[in-house]
Structure formats: structure tokens, C-alpha cells
Short mmCIF file of C-alpha atoms and ligand atoms in Angstrom, two decimals:
data_model
loop_
_atom_site.label_atom_id
_atom_site.label_comp_id
_atom_site.label_asym_id
_atom_site.label_seq_id
_atom_site.Cartn_x
_atom_site.Cartn_y
_atom_site.Cartn_z
CA MET A 14 -1.20 11.05 21.55
CA LYS A 15 1.08 8.08 20.95
CA PHE A 16 4.84 8.40 21.32
CA PHE A 17 7.05 6.44 18.93
CA ILE A 18 10.85 6.48 18.99
CA ASP A 19 12.51 7.16 15.65
CA THR A 20 15.64 5.01 15.68
CA ALA A 21 17.05 1.57 14.92
CA ASN A 22 19.34 1.70 17.96
CA LEU A 23 18.38 -1.17 20.29
CA GLU A 24 19.81 0.45 23.44
CA GLU A 25 17.89 3.66 22.79
CA ILE A 26 14.69 1.72 22.12
CA GLN A 27 15.17 -0.21 25.38
CA GLU A 28 15.82 3.02 27.32
CA ALA A 29 12.70 4.70 25.92
CA ASN A 30 10.63 1.56 26.53
CA ASP A 31 11.84 1.38 30.13
CA LEU A 32 10.35 4.84 30.70
CA GLY A 33 6.94 3.19 30.27
CA VAL A 34 5.46 5.71 27.84
CA LEU A 35 6.58 4.28 24.50
CA ASP A 36 3.90 3.21 22.02
CA GLY A 37 5.99 2.13 19.06
CA VAL A 38 9.08 2.51 16.87
CA THR A 39 9.80 3.89 13.42
CA THR A 40 12.90 3.02 11.42
CA ASN A 41 14.11 3.91 7.96
CA PRO A 42 17.10 2.88 5.78
CA SER A 43 19.18 5.85 6.99
CA LEU A 44 18.56 4.99 10.64
CA CYS A 45 19.49 1.33 9.94
CA ALA A 46 22.69 2.51 8.24
CA LYS A 47 23.50 4.71 11.24
CA VAL A 48 23.71 1.67 13.54
CA GLY A 49 25.23 -0.64 10.92
CA VAL A 50 22.34 -3.11 10.63
CA ARG A 51 23.48 -6.21 8.68
CA ASP A 52 20.67 -8.68 9.31
CA PHE A 53 17.66 -6.44 8.62
CA GLU A 54 14.89 -8.94 9.38
CA GLY A 55 16.68 -10.20 12.51
CA HIS A 56 17.19 -6.64 13.74
CA ILE A 57 13.54 -5.69 13.19
CA LYS A 58 12.52 -8.86 15.05
CA LYS A 59 14.65 -7.77 18.03
CA ILE A 60 12.91 -4.37 18.05
CA CYS A 61 9.48 -6.04 17.82
CA ASP A 62 10.40 -8.19 20.83
CA ILE A 63 11.36 -5.12 22.94
CA VAL A 64 8.28 -3.02 22.17
CA GLU A 65 4.63 -4.08 22.33
CA GLY A 66 3.38 -1.43 19.90
CA ASP A 67 3.76 -0.99 16.17
CA VAL A 68 7.25 -1.11 14.62
CA SER A 69 7.68 0.36 11.14
CA ALA A 70 10.20 -1.32 8.84
CA GLU A 71 10.76 0.23 5.43
CA VAL A 72 10.97 -1.37 1.99
CA VAL A 73 13.89 -0.30 -0.19
CA SER A 74 12.40 -1.25 -3.56
CA THR A 75 10.55 1.23 -5.73
CA THR A 76 8.45 -0.87 -8.09
CA TYR A 77 5.05 -2.35 -7.23
CA ASN A 78 5.94 -6.04 -7.62
CA GLU A 79 9.18 -5.69 -5.65
CA MET A 80 7.47 -3.72 -2.89
CA ILE A 81 4.80 -6.41 -2.53
CA GLU A 82 7.44 -9.15 -2.36
CA GLU A 83 9.59 -7.22 0.12
CA GLY A 84 6.62 -6.01 2.17
CA MET A 85 5.24 -9.55 2.50
CA LYS A 86 8.56 -10.69 3.98
CA ILE A 87 8.53 -7.74 6.42
CA ALA A 88 4.92 -8.43 7.41
CA LYS A 89 5.89 -11.96 8.49
CA ILE A 90 8.62 -10.80 10.90
CA ALA A 91 6.23 -10.22 13.83
CA ASP A 92 2.61 -9.45 14.67
CA ASN A 93 3.44 -5.84 15.54
CA VAL A 94 5.41 -4.98 12.41
CA VAL A 95 4.17 -2.31 10.01
CA VAL A 96 5.33 -2.16 6.36
CA LYS A 97 6.70 1.32 5.66
CA ILE A 98 6.33 2.40 2.05
CA PRO A 99 7.42 5.61 0.29
CA LEU A 100 4.77 7.95 -1.08
CA ILE A 101 5.31 7.29 -4.78
CA LYS A 102 2.92 5.97 -7.43
CA ASP A 103 3.89 2.31 -7.04
CA GLY A 104 3.96 2.77 -3.28
CA ILE A 105 0.33 3.90 -3.25
CA ARG A 106 -0.63 0.83 -5.29
CA ALA A 107 1.26 -1.39 -2.85
CA ILE A 108 -0.43 0.27 0.15
CA LYS A 109 -3.85 -0.42 -1.40
CA THR A 110 -2.91 -4.08 -1.92
CA PHE A 111 -1.60 -4.48 1.64
CA SER A 112 -4.61 -2.64 3.05
CA ASP A 113 -6.98 -4.99 1.22
CA GLN A 114 -5.13 -7.91 2.85
CA GLY A 115 -5.27 -6.41 6.35
CA ILE A 116 -1.52 -5.71 6.46
CA LYS A 117 -0.62 -2.50 8.30
CA THR A 118 1.29 0.18 6.39
CA ASN A 119 3.07 3.43 7.17
CA CYS A 120 3.17 5.75 4.16
CA THR A 121 6.40 7.74 4.49
CA LEU A 122 8.05 10.79 2.92
CA CYS A 123 4.82 12.82 2.89
CA PHE A 124 5.31 16.53 2.22
CA SER A 125 1.88 17.73 1.06
CA SER A 126 -1.84 17.47 1.86
CA THR A 127 -2.58 16.05 -1.58
CA GLN A 128 -0.16 13.20 -0.96
CA ALA A 129 -1.76 12.58 2.44
CA LEU A 130 -5.25 12.50 0.91
CA ILE A 131 -4.23 9.87 -1.65
CA ALA A 132 -2.47 7.76 1.01
CA ALA A 133 -5.64 7.77 3.14
CA LYS A 134 -7.77 6.76 0.15
CA ALA A 135 -5.37 3.86 -0.48
CA GLY A 136 -5.97 2.71 3.10
CA ALA A 137 -2.64 3.53 4.76
CA THR A 138 -2.66 2.76 8.49
CA TYR A 139 -0.33 5.71 9.14
CA ILE A 140 0.71 8.76 7.13
CA SER A 141 4.13 10.21 7.98
CA PRO A 142 4.45 13.94 7.18
CA PHE A 143 8.03 15.17 7.78
CA ILE A 144 7.91 18.40 9.79
CA GLY A 145 11.61 19.17 10.24
CA ARG A 146 12.55 18.64 6.61
CA LEU A 147 9.85 21.12 5.53
CA ASP A 148 11.08 23.63 8.12
CA ASP A 149 14.59 23.08 6.70
CA ILE A 150 13.46 24.51 3.36
CA SER A 151 11.63 27.49 4.88
CA THR A 152 8.18 25.87 4.71
CA ASP A 153 5.82 25.52 7.67
CA GLY A 154 5.94 21.84 8.60
CA MET A 155 3.37 22.27 11.37
CA GLN A 156 0.85 23.80 8.96
CA LEU A 157 0.97 20.53 7.03
CA ILE A 158 0.13 18.53 10.17
CA GLU A 159 -2.80 20.85 10.92
CA ASP A 160 -4.11 20.58 7.35
CA ILE A 161 -3.91 16.78 7.25
CA VAL A 162 -5.63 16.45 10.65
CA ASP A 163 -8.46 18.72 9.37
CA ILE A 164 -8.83 16.87 6.09
CA TYR A 165 -8.88 13.42 7.70
CA GLU A 166 -11.43 14.61 10.28
CA ASN A 167 -13.70 16.00 7.51
CA TYR A 168 -14.04 12.54 5.99
CA CYS A 169 -13.46 10.32 9.04
CA PHE A 170 -10.45 8.64 7.41
CA PRO A 171 -9.07 6.05 9.85
CA THR A 172 -5.47 6.73 8.72
CA GLU A 173 -3.46 7.96 11.71
CA VAL A 174 -1.36 11.11 11.39
CA LEU A 175 2.16 10.14 12.46
CA ALA A 176 4.18 13.35 12.71
CA ALA A 177 7.78 12.55 11.72
CA SER A 178 11.06 14.42 11.38
CA ILE A 179 10.42 15.92 14.81
CA ARG A 180 13.55 17.76 15.90
CA HIS A 181 12.75 19.29 19.31
CA PRO A 182 10.18 19.25 22.16
CA MET A 183 8.24 22.28 20.86
CA HIS A 184 7.49 20.32 17.67
CA VAL A 185 5.84 17.74 19.94
CA VAL A 186 3.76 20.40 21.71
CA ALA A 187 2.60 21.84 18.38
CA CYS A 188 1.73 18.34 17.12
CA ALA A 189 -0.27 17.64 20.27
CA LYS A 190 -2.16 20.94 19.87
CA ALA A 191 -2.86 20.11 16.21
CA GLY A 192 -4.25 16.70 17.15
CA ALA A 193 -1.62 14.46 15.54
CA ASP A 194 -2.33 10.85 16.50
CA VAL A 195 1.36 9.94 16.87
CA GLY A 196 4.69 11.73 17.16
CA THR A 197 7.85 9.85 16.30
CA MET A 198 10.99 11.37 17.73
CA PRO A 199 14.61 10.65 18.61
CA LEU A 200 15.50 9.66 22.19
CA ASN A 201 17.00 13.09 22.96
CA VAL A 202 13.63 14.75 22.17
CA ILE A 203 11.71 12.31 24.40
CA MET A 204 14.15 12.90 27.25
CA GLY A 205 14.26 16.64 26.52
CA MET A 206 10.51 16.83 27.16
CA LEU A 207 11.17 15.84 30.77
CA ASN A 208 13.56 18.65 31.55
CA HIS A 209 12.83 21.91 33.34
CA PRO A 210 15.38 23.92 35.35
CA LEU A 211 12.74 24.86 37.95
CA THR A 212 12.09 21.15 38.56
CA ASP A 213 15.80 20.61 39.16
CA SER A 214 16.26 23.65 41.41
CA GLY A 215 12.97 22.97 43.20
CA LEU A 216 13.96 19.39 43.96
CA THR A 217 17.41 20.48 45.18
CA LYS A 218 15.74 22.95 47.58
CA PHE A 219 13.14 20.42 48.82
CA LEU A 220 15.86 17.86 49.59
CA ALA A 221 18.13 20.45 51.26
CA ASP A 222 15.25 21.66 53.48
CA TRP A 223 14.41 18.07 54.39
CA ASP A 224 18.04 17.33 55.31
CA ALA A 225 18.16 20.52 57.42
CA LEU A 226 14.98 19.44 59.24
CA GLN A 227 16.44 16.02 60.01
CA ALA A 228 19.71 17.61 61.19
CA SER A 229 17.79 19.96 63.52
CA PHE A 230 16.36 16.94 65.40
CA LYS A 231 19.85 15.59 66.05
CA SER A 232 21.31 18.78 67.49
O1 LIG B 22 10.76 9.33 10.57
C1 LIG B 22 11.41 10.15 9.64
C2 LIG B 22 12.58 10.79 10.26
O2 LIG B 22 13.54 9.82 10.58
C3 LIG B 22 13.19 11.85 9.48
O3 LIG B 22 13.81 12.67 10.40
O4 LIG B 22 15.40 14.33 11.18
O5 LIG B 22 16.00 12.80 9.26
O6 LIG B 22 14.33 14.62 8.96
P1 LIG B 22 14.96 13.66 9.92
#
């Protein structure tokens, strides 16, 4: 399972990358707004320089011709950039065009299996189903991940299931059990996966016992 960080914050990306387990980055217009990105292409380039893996940068146009023009500019930013495109009619057409040209795409804002099936047929590199936002409206986000993984396996679609809108570590566990190819998550979720109170108390006890042993030799 690949781990992506879901942020446009350069410090957070660096911190996650330093951990040595980061496989990529996803951004979106809201995340760019959160950190006040002014120079979009320059900012995405900085992210692509920090991380070796795929970095998704999203178009903000909604018509086919504009998406192609905008996506082409994004695709030229770096070798590891992925053009992120919303799951709308013109977006699917744009994904097909980019796919035919060998340009990687991440089809975002997926909330149903039918959407995911069409995105795979268009040749999306990644499909991004949003777990947390489905949970928010009393729908089972994880069930969607399981369904898409099953459907893609049935037909050997190469599109990778990139579970998005992950809100907590147990979402990651459920995604891993369901066979999602990628989980994209905020830094606090990545770091939260590390934590266990028995690790902390166990380490405290190990170190205290070691110190007591050393002290016993001196007395
Ligand atoms: O990658 C999509 C993600 O940023 C959405 O997360 O928490 O805003 O639903 P959230």
C-alpha cells in the first residue's frame, strides 16, 4: 500500500518525506488556499522536488478545452506530476485524451462505483474515492472502496484505487484490508498511526530498568 500525504504545506511534506515512508502527494484547490499558494506552478514544482513519487495537482477549469490547456501546463511542471481532474463529463473526456498521450491523471471527487467504472474505462491512472465525506452524510465510505477494488479486480483495470478524505488511522487500516492501492492522508493521520501508549510506557520502563542496572554497577 502506498502512502501519500494530502496537503500543499511544504513543511508537512518535508516532515512526512523525512520519515522515509512517503510515496507521493495529493493537493487540491482547498489545500492550496489553506497555505496561501500564489504561484501555483512554482509551488507544485517545489513539492515535486521534495518527493520522488507522484504529486497530484488539480485543474480548476470545468470545460474540456480548458482542462486540456490547463492540464498540459501542469504536466510540464515535472516528471512526477499527475494531472488531477474532477469526475464530471468533460473531465472524463479530458482523462481519456491525457491517457491516450501517456499523461498521468488522478480522477477526483469520486463518490460512487459507477463513477469509478467510467474513470477506469477512460484510462485514469488513479481514482480518488472520498471516504470521509461519504461518512459525513451517513453513507459507508469504506464500502465504496471495497466495491471499487472488487470491480477493478474483476476486469484487471490498471487504475489504482487512491483512497482519499481519510480522517483517522482506522480508515487507513480498513483501506489496507480492502486492498486500496494508495491512501492519501493528512500529516496528523500518518503520525497518529505511529502512536501506542504501550509503546511509550514500555520504552519508559526499558530505559528506567537499564539506568537502574548501570547505577547498580557504580554502587
Ligand atoms: O484528497 C481529498 C481530500 O483532501 C478531501 O479530504 O477531509 O476535505 O474530505 P476532506
